[in-house]
CSV table of C-alpha atoms in Angstrom, one decimal:
chain,number,residue,atom,x,y,z
M,117,UNK,CA,79.1,110.8,93.9
M,118,UNK,CA,78.4,110.3,97.0
M,119,UNK,CA,77.8,106.8,96.8
M,120,UNK,CA,82.3,107.1,95.8
M,121,UNK,CA,82.9,109.3,98.5
M,122,UNK,CA,81.3,107.0,101.1
M,123,UNK,CA,83.3,103.4,99.6
M,124,UNK,CA,86.5,106.3,99.3
M,125,UNK,CA,86.3,107.7,102.8
M,126,UNK,CA,85.0,103.3,104.2
M,127,UNK,CA,88.8,102.4,103.6
M,128,UNK,CA,90.0,104.3,105.6
M,129,UNK,CA,89.9,104.4,109.9
M,130,UNK,CA,89.3,106.7,112.5
M,131,UNK,CA,92.8,106.2,114.0
M,132,UNK,CA,95.9,105.9,112.8
M,133,UNK,CA,96.2,103.5,115.4
M,134,UNK,CA,93.1,101.7,113.9
M,135,UNK,CA,95.0,101.8,110.2
M,136,UNK,CA,98.1,99.8,111.6
M,137,UNK,CA,96.5,97.2,113.0
M,138,UNK,CA,94.4,96.4,110.1
M,139,UNK,CA,95.1,97.9,107.2
M,140,UNK,CA,98.3,96.9,107.9
M,141,UNK,CA,98.8,93.0,105.1
M,142,UNK,CA,101.5,91.8,107.7
M,143,UNK,CA,101.5,90.4,111.1
M,144,UNK,CA,103.0,92.7,113.3
M,145,UNK,CA,105.8,90.7,115.3
M,146,UNK,CA,106.9,94.0,117.2
M,147,UNK,CA,106.8,97.9,116.1
M,148,UNK,CA,110.2,99.1,116.0
M,149,UNK,CA,109.5,102.7,116.2
M,150,UNK,CA,107.0,105.4,115.2
M,151,UNK,CA,108.1,108.7,113.5
M,152,UNK,CA,105.6,111.2,111.9
M,153,UNK,CA,106.3,112.4,109.0
M,154,UNK,CA,104.0,114.6,106.9
M,155,UNK,CA,100.7,113.7,106.5
M,156,UNK,CA,101.2,110.4,108.5
M,157,UNK,CA,103.1,107.6,110.3
M,158,UNK,CA,106.2,105.9,109.4
M,159,UNK,CA,105.8,102.6,111.6
M,160,UNK,CA,109.1,100.1,111.0
M,161,UNK,CA,108.6,96.9,112.2
M,162,UNK,CA,108.8,93.3,111.7
M,163,UNK,CA,107.1,90.0,110.9
M,164,UNK,CA,107.5,86.6,110.8
M,165,UNK,CA,107.1,85.3,108.3
M,166,UNK,CA,107.7,81.3,106.8
M,167,UNK,CA,110.0,80.1,104.6
M,168,UNK,CA,108.9,76.0,104.8
M,169,UNK,CA,109.8,75.1,107.7
M,170,UNK,CA,111.5,77.9,109.5
M,171,UNK,CA,110.5,81.4,110.3
M,172,UNK,CA,112.0,84.0,109.9
M,173,UNK,CA,112.2,87.7,111.5
M,174,UNK,CA,111.9,90.1,108.1
M,175,UNK,CA,111.3,94.4,108.4
M,176,UNK,CA,109.4,95.7,106.9
M,177,UNK,CA,107.5,99.8,106.4
M,178,UNK,CA,104.8,101.0,106.8
M,179,UNK,CA,103.8,104.4,105.9
M,180,UNK,CA,100.5,106.0,107.2
M,181,UNK,CA,98.5,108.1,105.8
M,182,UNK,CA,96.1,111.2,106.6
M,183,UNK,CA,93.7,113.1,109.1
M,184,UNK,CA,92.1,113.1,112.2
M,185,UNK,CA,89.2,114.2,109.3
M,186,UNK,CA,90.2,112.4,106.7
M,187,UNK,CA,90.9,109.3,109.0
M,188,UNK,CA,94.4,107.2,108.7
M,189,UNK,CA,94.8,104.1,105.9
M,190,UNK,CA,98.5,102.3,105.2
M,191,UNK,CA,99.4,103.8,102.3
M,192,UNK,CA,103.0,102.0,102.2
M,193,UNK,CA,103.5,99.3,98.9
M,194,UNK,CA,103.6,95.9,101.5
M,195,UNK,CA,106.7,93.8,101.3
M,196,UNK,CA,109.7,93.4,103.8
M,197,UNK,CA,113.1,92.6,103.2
M,198,UNK,CA,115.4,89.5,104.4
M,199,UNK,CA,118.4,88.7,103.3
M,200,UNK,CA,121.0,86.5,105.5
M,201,UNK,CA,123.9,89.0,106.7
M,202,UNK,CA,126.9,88.5,109.6
M,203,UNK,CA,126.4,92.5,110.2
M,204,UNK,CA,123.4,94.2,109.4
M,205,UNK,CA,120.3,94.1,106.8
M,206,UNK,CA,118.8,97.1,105.2
M,207,UNK,CA,115.2,98.2,103.4
M,208,UNK,CA,115.1,100.4,101.7
M,209,UNK,CA,111.8,102.2,100.3
M,210,UNK,CA,110.3,105.5,98.6
M,211,UNK,CA,106.3,106.0,99.5
M,212,UNK,CA,104.8,108.1,96.9
M,213,UNK,CA,101.1,109.7,97.7
M,214,UNK,CA,98.9,110.6,94.3
M,215,UNK,CA,95.9,113.8,95.3
M,216,UNK,CA,93.5,113.3,92.9
M,217,UNK,CA,94.4,115.1,90.2
M,218,UNK,CA,97.4,112.9,89.0
M,219,UNK,CA,100.1,114.5,90.6
M,220,UNK,CA,102.7,113.9,93.8
M,221,UNK,CA,100.4,115.1,96.5
M,222,UNK,CA,103.6,112.9,99.1
M,223,UNK,CA,107.4,111.9,99.1
M,224,UNK,CA,108.4,109.9,101.7
M,225,UNK,CA,111.8,108.1,101.1
M,226,UNK,CA,113.6,106.3,105.0
M,227,UNK,CA,116.5,103.6,104.9
M,228,UNK,CA,116.1,101.6,108.0
M,229,UNK,CA,118.1,98.6,108.8
M,230,UNK,CA,118.6,95.7,111.7
M,231,UNK,CA,122.6,95.9,112.9
M,232,UNK,CA,122.8,91.7,113.7
M,233,UNK,CA,126.9,92.8,114.9
M,234,UNK,CA,128.2,93.5,117.9
M,235,UNK,CA,130.9,94.8,116.8
M,236,UNK,CA,128.7,97.7,114.7
M,237,UNK,CA,129.3,101.0,116.2
M,238,UNK,CA,128.0,103.6,114.2
M,239,UNK,CA,126.2,103.5,110.8
M,240,UNK,CA,126.8,105.6,108.5
M,241,UNK,CA,124.5,106.7,104.8
M,242,UNK,CA,125.1,108.4,101.8
M,243,UNK,CA,122.8,110.8,100.2
M,244,UNK,CA,122.4,111.6,96.6
M,245,UNK,CA,126.3,113.0,97.0
M,246,UNK,CA,127.3,110.3,97.9
M,247,UNK,CA,128.7,111.7,101.0
M,248,UNK,CA,128.6,109.5,104.2
M,249,UNK,CA,126.9,111.0,107.4
M,250,UNK,CA,126.1,109.2,110.4
M,251,UNK,CA,122.5,108.3,111.3
M,252,UNK,CA,120.9,107.1,115.1
M,253,UNK,CA,120.7,104.0,116.1
M,254,UNK,CA,118.8,103.3,118.4
M,255,UNK,CA,118.1,99.4,121.1
M,256,UNK,CA,114.1,97.5,121.6
M,257,UNK,CA,114.4,94.4,123.1
M,258,UNK,CA,117.9,93.8,122.8
M,259,UNK,CA,117.9,94.2,120.0
M,260,UNK,CA,119.6,97.3,117.4
M,261,UNK,CA,118.1,98.8,114.4
M,262,UNK,CA,119.1,102.6,112.2
M,263,UNK,CA,117.0,104.4,110.1
M,264,UNK,CA,116.9,107.6,108.1
M,265,UNK,CA,114.0,109.5,106.0
M,266,UNK,CA,115.5,110.7,102.9
M,267,UNK,CA,116.5,110.3,100.1
M,268,UNK,CA,119.5,107.4,100.8
M,269,UNK,CA,119.9,104.1,99.3
M,270,UNK,CA,124.2,103.0,100.9
M,271,UNK,CA,125.1,102.7,104.4
M,272,UNK,CA,127.8,101.3,106.4
M,273,UNK,CA,128.8,99.8,109.0
M,274,UNK,CA,131.8,101.0,111.4
M,275,UNK,CA,133.6,99.1,114.3
M,276,UNK,CA,134.9,101.2,117.5
M,277,UNK,CA,137.7,102.4,115.4
M,278,UNK,CA,136.0,103.9,113.0
M,279,UNK,CA,137.2,101.0,110.2
M,280,UNK,CA,134.4,100.0,107.4
M,281,UNK,CA,133.3,96.5,108.1
M,282,UNK,CA,130.7,96.1,106.1
M,283,UNK,CA,128.0,98.3,103.1
M,284,UNK,CA,125.4,97.9,101.9
M,285,UNK,CA,123.0,99.5,98.7
M,286,UNK,CA,123.3,100.5,96.0
M,287,UNK,CA,126.1,103.6,94.7
M,288,UNK,CA,124.5,106.7,94.5
């Protein structure tokens, strides 16, 4: 029993920063945003990936779970999203953690994306009811991003006149 506890505690880091630096399996090009959520942090970041001789920035999100007492670890799925698009890029995921008895401990659904087209002025996300609501857009080093925590799977981009110019994701 003691050996099991030692092995499990060896997987956790003392700080969330150490878990971000050491437990995310991709090279983090840039941390775009950190958001405190129940039992941890969502880390929105870009990672430089290669396909043949081409390199590109992909979007990723990690869920760093834990506490100062128990330690921190990456509880994320460890994958990234990239596709060419003239308007925006969407990353949607749900992070889950489970208790030792197998019951759900935490469920953190999130959407995150990068805005490519300068004509996009507003991003809206559709919840389970199918209704769209405006979500936050922020800038990081001259790039524009958006995110929302919640059960959202579909986003749409609007221009300055409120006209839809792109829609991505799964209809709920």
